[in-house]
Short mmCIF file of C-alpha atoms in Angstrom, two decimals:
data_model
loop_
_atom_site.label_atom_id
_atom_site.label_comp_id
_atom_site.label_asym_id
_atom_site.label_seq_id
_atom_site.Cartn_x
_atom_site.Cartn_y
_atom_site.Cartn_z
CA MET C 14 -21.37 -9.58 52.13
CA LYS C 15 -22.61 -6.07 51.60
CA PRO C 16 -25.36 -5.50 49.01
CA THR C 17 -23.03 -3.45 46.77
CA PHE C 18 -20.49 -6.29 46.63
CA GLN C 19 -23.26 -8.80 45.95
CA ILE C 20 -24.45 -6.76 42.98
CA LEU C 21 -20.91 -6.43 41.62
CA ALA C 22 -20.32 -10.16 41.98
CA LEU C 23 -23.58 -10.91 40.17
CA ILE C 24 -22.70 -8.50 37.34
CA SER C 25 -19.26 -10.11 36.99
CA THR C 26 -20.78 -13.57 36.78
CA VAL C 27 -23.33 -12.51 34.13
CA TRP C 28 -20.59 -10.72 32.14
CA LEU C 29 -18.39 -13.80 32.09
CA VAL C 30 -21.28 -16.03 31.01
CA SER C 31 -22.17 -13.51 28.29
CA ILE C 32 -18.62 -13.38 26.99
CA SER C 33 -18.41 -17.17 26.89
CA ALA C 34 -21.66 -17.36 24.92
CA SER C 35 -20.75 -14.56 22.53
CA PHE C 36 -17.32 -15.89 21.64
CA PRO C 37 -17.51 -19.64 21.00
CA SER C 38 -14.31 -21.60 21.31
CA PHE C 39 -12.43 -21.82 18.05
CA ALA C 40 -10.17 -24.62 19.20
CA VAL C 41 -9.89 -26.63 16.03
CA SER C 42 -9.55 -30.05 17.50
CA GLU C 43 -10.07 -31.90 20.71
CA PRO C 44 -7.17 -31.72 23.21
CA LYS C 45 -4.79 -34.50 22.33
CA VAL C 46 -4.50 -37.28 24.87
CA GLU C 47 -0.88 -38.21 25.50
CA GLU C 48 -0.37 -41.63 23.93
CA THR C 49 2.22 -44.22 24.89
CA GLU C 50 4.95 -44.55 22.27
CA PRO C 51 4.48 -47.89 20.47
CA GLU C 52 7.12 -50.53 21.09
CA LYS C 53 9.82 -50.60 18.43
CA GLY C 54 11.66 -53.68 17.24
CA PRO C 55 15.32 -54.22 16.27
CA ASN C 56 14.54 -53.07 12.71
CA ARG C 57 12.85 -49.88 14.00
CA GLY C 58 9.41 -51.22 13.10
CA ARG C 59 6.26 -51.37 15.23
CA MET C 60 6.01 -54.47 17.41
CA LEU C 61 2.68 -56.28 17.45
CA ARG C 62 2.38 -59.08 20.04
CA ASP C 63 -0.13 -61.82 20.80
CA GLY C 64 1.18 -64.13 23.50
CA ASP C 65 4.55 -65.50 22.37
CA PHE C 66 3.90 -64.66 18.72
CA ALA C 67 5.12 -61.26 17.49
CA ILE C 68 5.26 -59.31 14.27
CA GLU C 69 7.57 -56.38 13.57
CA LEU C 70 6.02 -54.17 10.85
CA SER C 71 8.32 -51.55 9.37
CA ILE C 72 7.97 -49.00 6.59
CA PHE C 73 11.24 -49.32 4.68
CA GLU C 74 12.26 -46.49 2.32
CA THR C 75 16.04 -46.51 2.08
CA GLY C 76 16.96 -46.51 -1.59
CA VAL C 77 13.49 -47.71 -2.62
CA PRO C 78 9.97 -46.27 -2.65
CA PRO C 79 8.26 -46.81 0.74
CA GLU C 80 7.21 -50.43 1.31
CA PHE C 81 6.37 -52.74 4.20
CA ARG C 82 8.89 -55.23 5.53
CA VAL C 83 7.97 -57.73 8.25
CA TRP C 84 9.91 -59.93 10.66
CA ALA C 85 8.08 -62.65 12.62
CA SER C 86 9.17 -64.26 15.83
CA THR C 87 7.90 -66.56 18.57
CA ASP C 88 9.15 -66.41 22.11
CA GLY C 89 11.78 -63.97 20.89
CA LYS C 90 13.20 -66.31 18.22
CA ALA C 91 13.00 -65.55 14.50
CA ILE C 92 10.52 -67.53 12.43
CA ASP C 93 11.18 -68.72 8.90
CA PRO C 94 9.20 -66.07 6.93
CA SER C 95 8.05 -68.66 4.41
CA LYS C 96 5.91 -70.24 7.14
CA VAL C 97 3.92 -67.03 7.81
CA ASP C 98 0.99 -65.96 5.65
CA LEU C 99 0.53 -62.18 5.99
CA ASN C 100 -1.87 -59.52 4.74
CA VAL C 101 -2.12 -55.82 5.56
CA LYS C 102 -5.05 -53.56 4.69
CA LEU C 103 -4.63 -49.78 4.87
CA THR C 104 -7.90 -47.86 5.13
CA ARG C 105 -7.29 -44.32 3.90
CA LEU C 106 -9.39 -41.19 4.40
CA GLY C 107 -11.60 -40.93 1.33
CA ASP C 108 -9.18 -42.93 -0.84
CA GLY C 109 -10.31 -46.52 -0.36
CA ILE C 110 -8.31 -49.49 0.95
CA ASP C 111 -4.82 -50.64 -0.03
CA ASP C 112 -4.68 -54.45 0.05
CA ILE C 113 -1.06 -55.58 0.53
CA ASN C 114 0.19 -59.14 0.35
CA PHE C 115 3.70 -60.32 1.18
CA TYR C 116 6.39 -62.57 -0.19
CA GLN C 117 9.62 -63.87 1.29
CA GLU C 118 12.83 -61.99 0.61
CA GLY C 119 15.72 -63.28 2.66
CA GLU C 120 14.96 -63.14 6.37
CA TYR C 121 11.85 -60.98 6.07
CA LEU C 122 8.53 -60.65 4.26
CA ARG C 123 8.27 -57.87 1.70
CA GLY C 124 5.04 -56.05 0.77
CA ASP C 125 3.96 -56.18 -2.87
CA MET C 126 3.01 -52.52 -3.33
CA VAL C 127 4.35 -49.03 -2.67
CA ILE C 128 2.98 -47.21 0.37
CA TYR C 129 2.28 -43.81 -1.12
CA GLU C 130 2.13 -40.60 0.88
CA PRO C 131 0.60 -39.60 3.15
CA HIS C 132 1.38 -42.50 5.45
CA SER C 133 -1.91 -41.92 7.18
CA PHE C 134 -4.34 -44.81 7.51
CA MET C 135 -5.96 -47.37 9.74
CA VAL C 136 -3.79 -50.50 9.68
CA SER C 137 -5.42 -53.95 9.78
CA LEU C 138 -2.92 -56.84 9.86
CA THR C 139 -3.73 -60.54 9.63
CA ALA C 140 -1.05 -63.19 10.15
CA LYS C 141 -1.47 -66.96 9.87
CA TYR C 142 1.09 -69.26 11.46
CA GLN C 143 0.88 -72.95 12.37
CA GLY C 144 -2.88 -73.03 11.91
CA LYS C 145 -3.55 -69.99 14.06
CA THR C 146 -4.76 -66.58 12.93
CA PHE C 147 -3.57 -63.37 14.58
CA ASN C 148 -5.20 -59.97 14.04
CA TRP C 149 -4.12 -56.47 14.93
CA GLN C 150 -5.62 -53.08 14.13
CA TYR C 151 -4.35 -49.59 14.95
CA ASP C 152 -4.45 -46.03 13.67
CA ASN C 153 -1.39 -44.55 12.01
CA PHE C 154 -2.49 -41.00 11.25
CA GLU C 155 -0.44 -38.01 10.16
CA GLY C 156 -1.34 -34.65 8.71
CA ARG C 157 -4.95 -35.20 9.72
CA THR C 158 -7.29 -33.09 11.81
CA LYS C 159 -11.02 -32.77 12.46
CA ILE C 160 -13.10 -29.59 12.46
CA ALA C 161 -16.85 -29.35 12.93
CA GLU C 162 -18.67 -27.87 9.94
CA ASP C 163 -19.99 -24.85 11.85
CA VAL C 164 -16.52 -24.03 13.18
CA ALA C 165 -14.98 -24.38 9.72
CA LYS C 166 -17.62 -22.03 8.36
CA ALA C 167 -16.96 -19.50 11.10
CA MET C 168 -13.25 -19.66 10.30
CA GLU C 169 -14.04 -19.09 6.61
CA ILE C 170 -12.32 -22.30 5.53
CA SER C 171 -13.30 -22.52 1.84
CA THR C 172 -13.03 -25.52 -0.46
CA GLU C 173 -13.15 -26.38 -4.15
CA ILE C 174 -12.99 -29.57 -6.22
CA VAL C 175 -9.83 -30.77 -7.96
CA GLY C 176 -10.44 -30.76 -11.69
CA PRO C 177 -9.00 -29.92 -15.11
CA SER C 178 -8.29 -26.33 -16.05
CA THR C 179 -7.26 -24.18 -18.97
CA PHE C 180 -4.17 -22.13 -18.23
CA HIS C 181 -3.80 -18.75 -19.87
CA GLU C 182 -0.15 -17.77 -19.93
CA THR C 183 0.39 -14.02 -19.88
CA VAL C 184 3.09 -11.38 -19.94
CA GLN C 185 2.77 -8.48 -17.50
CA VAL C 186 3.21 -4.99 -18.98
CA TYR C 187 2.63 -1.38 -17.95
CA GLY C 188 1.51 1.84 -19.58
CA LYS C 189 -1.02 4.66 -19.43
CA LEU C 190 -4.33 5.78 -20.92
CA VAL C 191 -4.33 8.15 -23.88
CA LEU C 192 -7.02 9.54 -26.14
CA PRO C 193 -7.60 8.07 -29.59
CA ALA C 194 -6.21 10.20 -32.44
CA ASP C 195 -9.72 11.20 -33.57
CA ALA C 196 -11.09 11.91 -30.10
CA THR C 197 -10.90 15.72 -30.34
CA SER C 198 -12.66 17.83 -32.95
CA ASN C 199 -12.13 21.57 -33.59
CA VAL C 200 -15.16 23.83 -33.90
CA TYR C 201 -14.94 26.66 -36.48
CA ALA C 202 -17.35 29.31 -37.69
CA ARG C 203 -18.51 28.46 -41.21
CA PHE C 204 -18.42 32.16 -42.08
CA ASP C 205 -16.14 34.51 -40.20
CA GLY C 206 -17.95 36.99 -38.08
CA LEU C 207 -18.83 38.22 -34.63
CA VAL C 208 -19.35 35.57 -31.99
CA LYS C 209 -22.51 36.81 -30.41
CA LYS C 210 -22.87 34.07 -27.80
CA VAL C 211 -20.89 31.11 -26.46
CA ASN C 212 -23.45 28.62 -25.18
CA VAL C 213 -21.11 26.17 -23.40
CA LYS C 214 -18.39 26.29 -20.76
CA LEU C 215 -15.02 24.60 -20.39
CA GLY C 216 -15.45 21.03 -19.05
CA GLU C 217 -19.15 20.87 -19.89
CA SER C 218 -20.53 17.66 -21.37
CA VAL C 219 -22.30 18.12 -24.68
CA LYS C 220 -24.36 15.90 -26.95
CA LYS C 221 -24.20 15.58 -30.71
CA GLY C 222 -26.43 18.34 -32.22
CA GLN C 223 -26.26 20.57 -29.11
CA LEU C 224 -26.00 24.36 -29.69
CA LEU C 225 -22.47 25.63 -29.09
CA LEU C 226 -22.19 29.12 -30.61
CA THR C 227 -24.19 31.86 -32.31
CA VAL C 228 -22.21 33.81 -34.93
CA GLU C 229 -23.13 36.90 -37.00
CA SER C 230 -21.58 36.75 -40.46
CA ASN C 231 -19.42 39.77 -41.38
CA GLU C 232 -20.64 39.62 -44.99
CA SER C 233 -24.36 38.98 -44.70
CA LEU C 234 -24.80 40.30 -41.14
CA GLN C 235 -27.08 37.29 -40.68
CA SER C 236 -26.80 35.23 -37.50
CA TYR C 237 -26.36 31.47 -37.69
CA LYS C 238 -25.90 28.72 -35.12
CA VAL C 239 -23.03 26.24 -34.70
CA PHE C 240 -23.92 22.77 -33.36
CA SER C 241 -21.75 19.98 -31.93
CA ALA C 242 -20.85 17.25 -34.40
CA GLN C 243 -20.28 14.66 -31.62
CA ASN C 244 -20.80 13.75 -28.00
CA GLY C 245 -18.02 14.82 -25.72
CA ILE C 246 -16.63 17.34 -23.29
CA VAL C 247 -15.68 20.93 -24.04
CA SER C 248 -11.92 20.59 -23.66
CA THR C 249 -10.81 23.99 -25.01
CA VAL C 250 -12.51 27.40 -25.28
CA ASN C 251 -10.61 29.92 -27.42
CA VAL C 252 -13.25 32.62 -27.75
CA THR C 253 -15.66 34.70 -25.71
CA SER C 254 -18.86 36.48 -26.72
CA GLY C 255 -18.14 39.66 -28.66
CA GLU C 256 -14.94 38.45 -30.33
CA GLN C 257 -14.34 37.91 -34.03
CA SER C 258 -13.93 34.34 -35.16
CA LYS C 259 -10.91 35.17 -37.42
CA GLY C 260 -10.82 31.71 -39.05
CA ARG C 261 -9.48 30.01 -35.92
CA SER C 262 -10.64 27.07 -33.84
CA LEU C 263 -13.18 28.49 -31.43
CA LEU C 264 -13.81 25.36 -29.32
CA GLN C 265 -12.53 21.81 -28.99
CA ILE C 266 -14.87 18.93 -28.19
CA THR C 267 -13.25 15.74 -26.92
CA ASN C 268 -15.05 12.38 -26.92
CA ASP C 269 -13.55 10.20 -24.15
CA GLU C 270 -16.06 7.35 -24.36
CA THR C 271 -13.17 5.29 -25.67
CA LEU C 272 -9.58 5.49 -24.43
CA ILE C 273 -6.43 3.69 -25.52
CA ALA C 274 -4.12 1.85 -23.13
CA GLN C 275 -0.62 2.28 -24.55
CA LEU C 276 1.36 -0.64 -23.17
CA ALA C 277 5.15 -0.87 -23.25
CA VAL C 278 6.48 -4.28 -24.31
CA PHE C 279 10.22 -4.74 -23.95
CA PRO C 280 12.41 -6.68 -26.41
CA LYS C 281 12.51 -9.97 -24.44
CA ASP C 282 8.69 -10.24 -24.63
CA LEU C 283 8.17 -8.87 -28.14
CA PRO C 284 8.24 -12.27 -29.91
CA THR C 285 5.34 -13.52 -27.77
CA VAL C 286 2.87 -10.61 -28.15
CA ARG C 287 0.42 -10.75 -31.06
CA LEU C 288 -2.27 -8.43 -32.40
CA GLY C 289 -5.69 -9.59 -31.24
CA ALA C 290 -4.32 -11.11 -28.02
CA LYS C 291 -6.69 -11.09 -25.06
CA THR C 292 -5.64 -8.45 -22.54
CA THR C 293 -6.81 -7.90 -18.96
CA ILE C 294 -6.23 -4.33 -17.86
CA THR C 295 -5.94 -3.05 -14.30
CA ILE C 296 -6.36 0.71 -14.01
CA ASN C 297 -4.75 2.59 -11.16
CA GLY C 298 -7.40 3.45 -8.56
CA VAL C 299 -10.17 1.42 -10.25
CA GLU C 300 -11.25 -1.88 -8.69
CA GLU C 301 -12.93 -3.42 -11.72
CA LYS C 302 -10.67 -4.83 -14.44
CA GLN C 303 -11.33 -4.50 -18.15
CA VAL C 304 -10.87 -7.24 -20.72
CA SER C 305 -10.03 -6.23 -24.28
CA THR C 306 -7.65 -7.17 -27.12
CA VAL C 307 -4.47 -5.75 -28.62
CA GLU C 308 -5.70 -3.57 -31.48
CA SER C 309 -2.56 -2.08 -32.97
CA ARG C 310 1.04 -1.11 -32.32
CA ILE C 311 3.24 1.91 -32.87
CA LEU C 312 6.05 1.18 -35.32
CA LYS C 313 8.78 3.23 -33.68
CA VAL C 314 10.31 2.02 -30.41
CA ARG C 315 10.88 4.33 -27.47
CA ASP C 316 14.29 5.44 -26.26
CA ASP C 317 14.25 2.53 -23.76
CA GLN C 318 13.61 0.15 -26.70
CA ALA C 319 10.07 -0.68 -25.60
CA LYS C 320 7.42 -1.00 -28.30
CA LEU C 321 3.97 0.44 -27.62
CA PHE C 322 0.95 -1.79 -28.17
CA ARG C 323 -2.50 -0.20 -28.15
CA VAL C 324 -5.57 -1.69 -26.45
CA VAL C 325 -9.04 -0.12 -26.64
CA VAL C 326 -10.58 0.66 -23.24
CA ASN C 327 -14.29 1.32 -22.74
CA ASN C 328 -14.99 4.59 -20.91
CA ALA C 329 -18.69 5.05 -21.64
CA ASP C 330 -19.33 6.42 -18.15
CA SER C 331 -16.31 8.78 -18.37
CA ALA C 332 -14.99 7.34 -15.08
CA LEU C 333 -11.45 6.98 -16.45
CA SER C 334 -9.01 9.77 -17.20
CA GLU C 335 -6.41 10.36 -19.86
CA GLY C 336 -2.93 9.88 -18.37
CA ALA C 337 -3.96 7.30 -15.75
CA PHE C 338 -1.38 4.55 -15.20
CA VAL C 339 -2.37 0.97 -16.01
CA SER C 340 -0.96 -2.54 -15.81
CA ALA C 341 -2.04 -5.32 -18.12
CA ALA C 342 -1.73 -9.07 -18.60
CA ILE C 343 -1.45 -9.90 -22.30
CA GLU C 344 -2.27 -13.52 -23.11
CA ILE C 345 0.57 -15.18 -25.00
CA GLY C 346 -0.69 -18.76 -24.94
CA SER C 347 -3.22 -21.18 -23.44
CA TYR C 348 -3.21 -24.89 -22.76
CA ASP C 349 -5.29 -27.48 -20.92
CA VAL C 350 -4.04 -29.36 -17.86
CA PRO C 351 -5.71 -32.51 -16.49
CA MET C 352 -5.55 -31.35 -12.86
CA ALA C 353 -4.99 -28.01 -11.14
CA VAL C 354 -5.43 -26.50 -7.69
CA LYS C 355 -5.53 -22.95 -6.38
CA ARG C 356 -2.13 -21.72 -5.23
CA SER C 357 -3.84 -20.10 -2.23
CA GLY C 358 -4.44 -23.58 -0.77
CA LEU C 359 -0.80 -24.70 -0.78
CA GLN C 360 1.00 -25.37 2.51
CA SER C 361 4.23 -27.05 3.56
CA PHE C 362 4.27 -30.34 5.45
CA ARG C 363 7.57 -32.04 6.28
CA ASP C 364 9.49 -31.80 2.99
CA PHE C 365 6.35 -31.70 0.85
CA THR C 366 4.06 -29.12 -0.68
CA VAL C 367 0.50 -30.11 0.18
CA VAL C 368 -3.13 -29.20 0.08
CA TYR C 369 -5.67 -30.39 2.63
CA ALA C 370 -8.28 -32.81 1.32
CA LYS C 371 -11.69 -32.62 3.01
CA VAL C 372 -13.75 -35.73 3.75
CA GLY C 373 -16.80 -34.94 5.87
CA ASP C 374 -15.47 -32.96 8.80
CA GLU C 375 -11.95 -34.43 8.55
CA TYR C 376 -9.01 -32.86 6.72
CA GLU C 377 -5.78 -34.55 5.66
CA VAL C 378 -2.67 -33.58 3.72
CA ARG C 379 -2.15 -34.64 0.12
CA MET C 380 1.48 -34.49 -1.02
CA LEU C 381 1.60 -32.96 -4.49
CA GLU C 382 3.95 -33.20 -7.44
CA LEU C 383 3.48 -29.86 -9.14
CA GLY C 384 3.96 -28.60 -12.67
CA ARG C 385 3.47 -25.23 -14.30
CA ALA C 386 1.98 -22.28 -12.43
CA VAL C 387 -0.11 -19.66 -14.19
CA GLY C 388 -1.97 -16.92 -12.37
CA GLU C 389 -3.88 -18.22 -9.34
CA GLU C 390 -3.59 -21.90 -10.31
CA ILE C 391 -0.87 -24.53 -10.44
CA GLU C 392 -0.79 -27.79 -12.35
CA VAL C 393 -0.86 -31.03 -10.33
CA LEU C 394 1.03 -33.99 -11.79
CA SER C 395 0.25 -36.45 -8.98
CA GLY C 396 -0.62 -36.76 -5.30
CA ILE C 397 -4.37 -36.13 -5.35
CA SER C 398 -7.36 -37.57 -7.21
CA LEU C 399 -9.70 -35.81 -9.60
CA GLY C 400 -12.91 -34.82 -7.83
CA THR C 401 -11.29 -34.47 -4.40
CA GLU C 402 -12.61 -31.62 -2.29
CA TYR C 403 -9.71 -29.56 -0.97
CA VAL C 404 -9.17 -26.38 1.05
CA THR C 405 -8.46 -23.22 -0.94
CA GLU C 406 -8.71 -20.49 1.71
CA ASN C 407 -7.38 -20.33 5.29
CA SER C 408 -5.59 -23.68 5.03
CA TYR C 409 -2.99 -22.27 7.42
CA ILE C 410 -5.50 -22.99 10.22
CA LEU C 411 -5.29 -26.70 9.42
CA LYS C 412 -1.50 -26.58 9.19
CA SER C 413 -1.36 -24.97 12.63
CA ASP C 414 -3.66 -27.58 14.14
CA VAL C 415 -1.73 -30.48 12.61
CA GLU C 416 1.56 -29.08 13.89
CA LYS C 417 0.00 -28.64 17.32
CA SER C 418 -1.02 -32.29 17.40
CA GLY C 419 2.55 -33.39 16.73
CA ALA C 420 1.34 -36.70 15.30
CA SER C 421 3.88 -38.71 13.33
CA HIS C 422 3.71 -41.97 11.41
CA ASP C 423 5.67 -45.21 11.68
CA HIS C 424 8.88 -45.76 9.77
#
């Protein structure tokens, strides 16, 4: 091999090693080993065999909540179920152990408790027949995956704890910013005369007590000074140096430290909106939201039958402008719920809406019965326990990995 080719080959090798080191594998789970499909019995249950003795364990859910039903046989012949003593323990991820005993019902044994979703657990079955004890154990996982902590962190998989919450129900409205009625003051000459000097310019910020004008009285020919009565911005200039005041407004000073959000509430929402209601305002082009309260309302409705409610907006830094469009959430009620989760964590799994519970570095679906949704949260009626850690952000990664695994449970 020529030296040039040797150098190129070496560079290629180093580059590939570098790329591999720089970009760690983000495969979420280990490659799944193809498993042999478990033997099914005549009742579509899983067959468990030990010599001539066999148990068929089936999850039955036709017309009833899911439950175990068991048929026993020896050498292929059915056994009187009353002669078999049976117990099944289901070890769940982070949710303890279900201890299920059985009683005879016709030609089978029936479990004494509902098998709640998810049907994901380690199954331990003990059967006693004619003085012998038979034991089986197997995994029946679904909706479960495993991700190392460092990989989960790199993927920005975030979690929170299931707990109670206070829901603040709101109505969404729209409007724009206007100046308060007393925001603008007119500046006059106390005594008509010649305006000798205008000390400010249009758009200039002024402070209370700042010199605005110097005027020479027509009667006394004495000069006097006119000062600003408030902080604000010079919004109008009606005079220039050398002009007569003529009893008119010479300047206008506008204080915009406070603005008013005029919000249009339409007839269907009018009964729910009250003075003093907490209001969260989003201003067009401004990232930070403002929280205030409904201060007043305008009596007359607009042509479109909307009524205007007025909310005070702080503008101490003069960052906001009159006329800017706003949206607002006006609180119309609040109530406590025993359990709630973030809507961002919801995913679909089979026919269920789920979140992914986190136990160590394992994640598993929790099928939820949901209630009212307000803002970013949704009420949980059942399906998960208080204090459970669950995924709130990037749960789609877990959904994808679970779907890739293709694991299913026994029925």
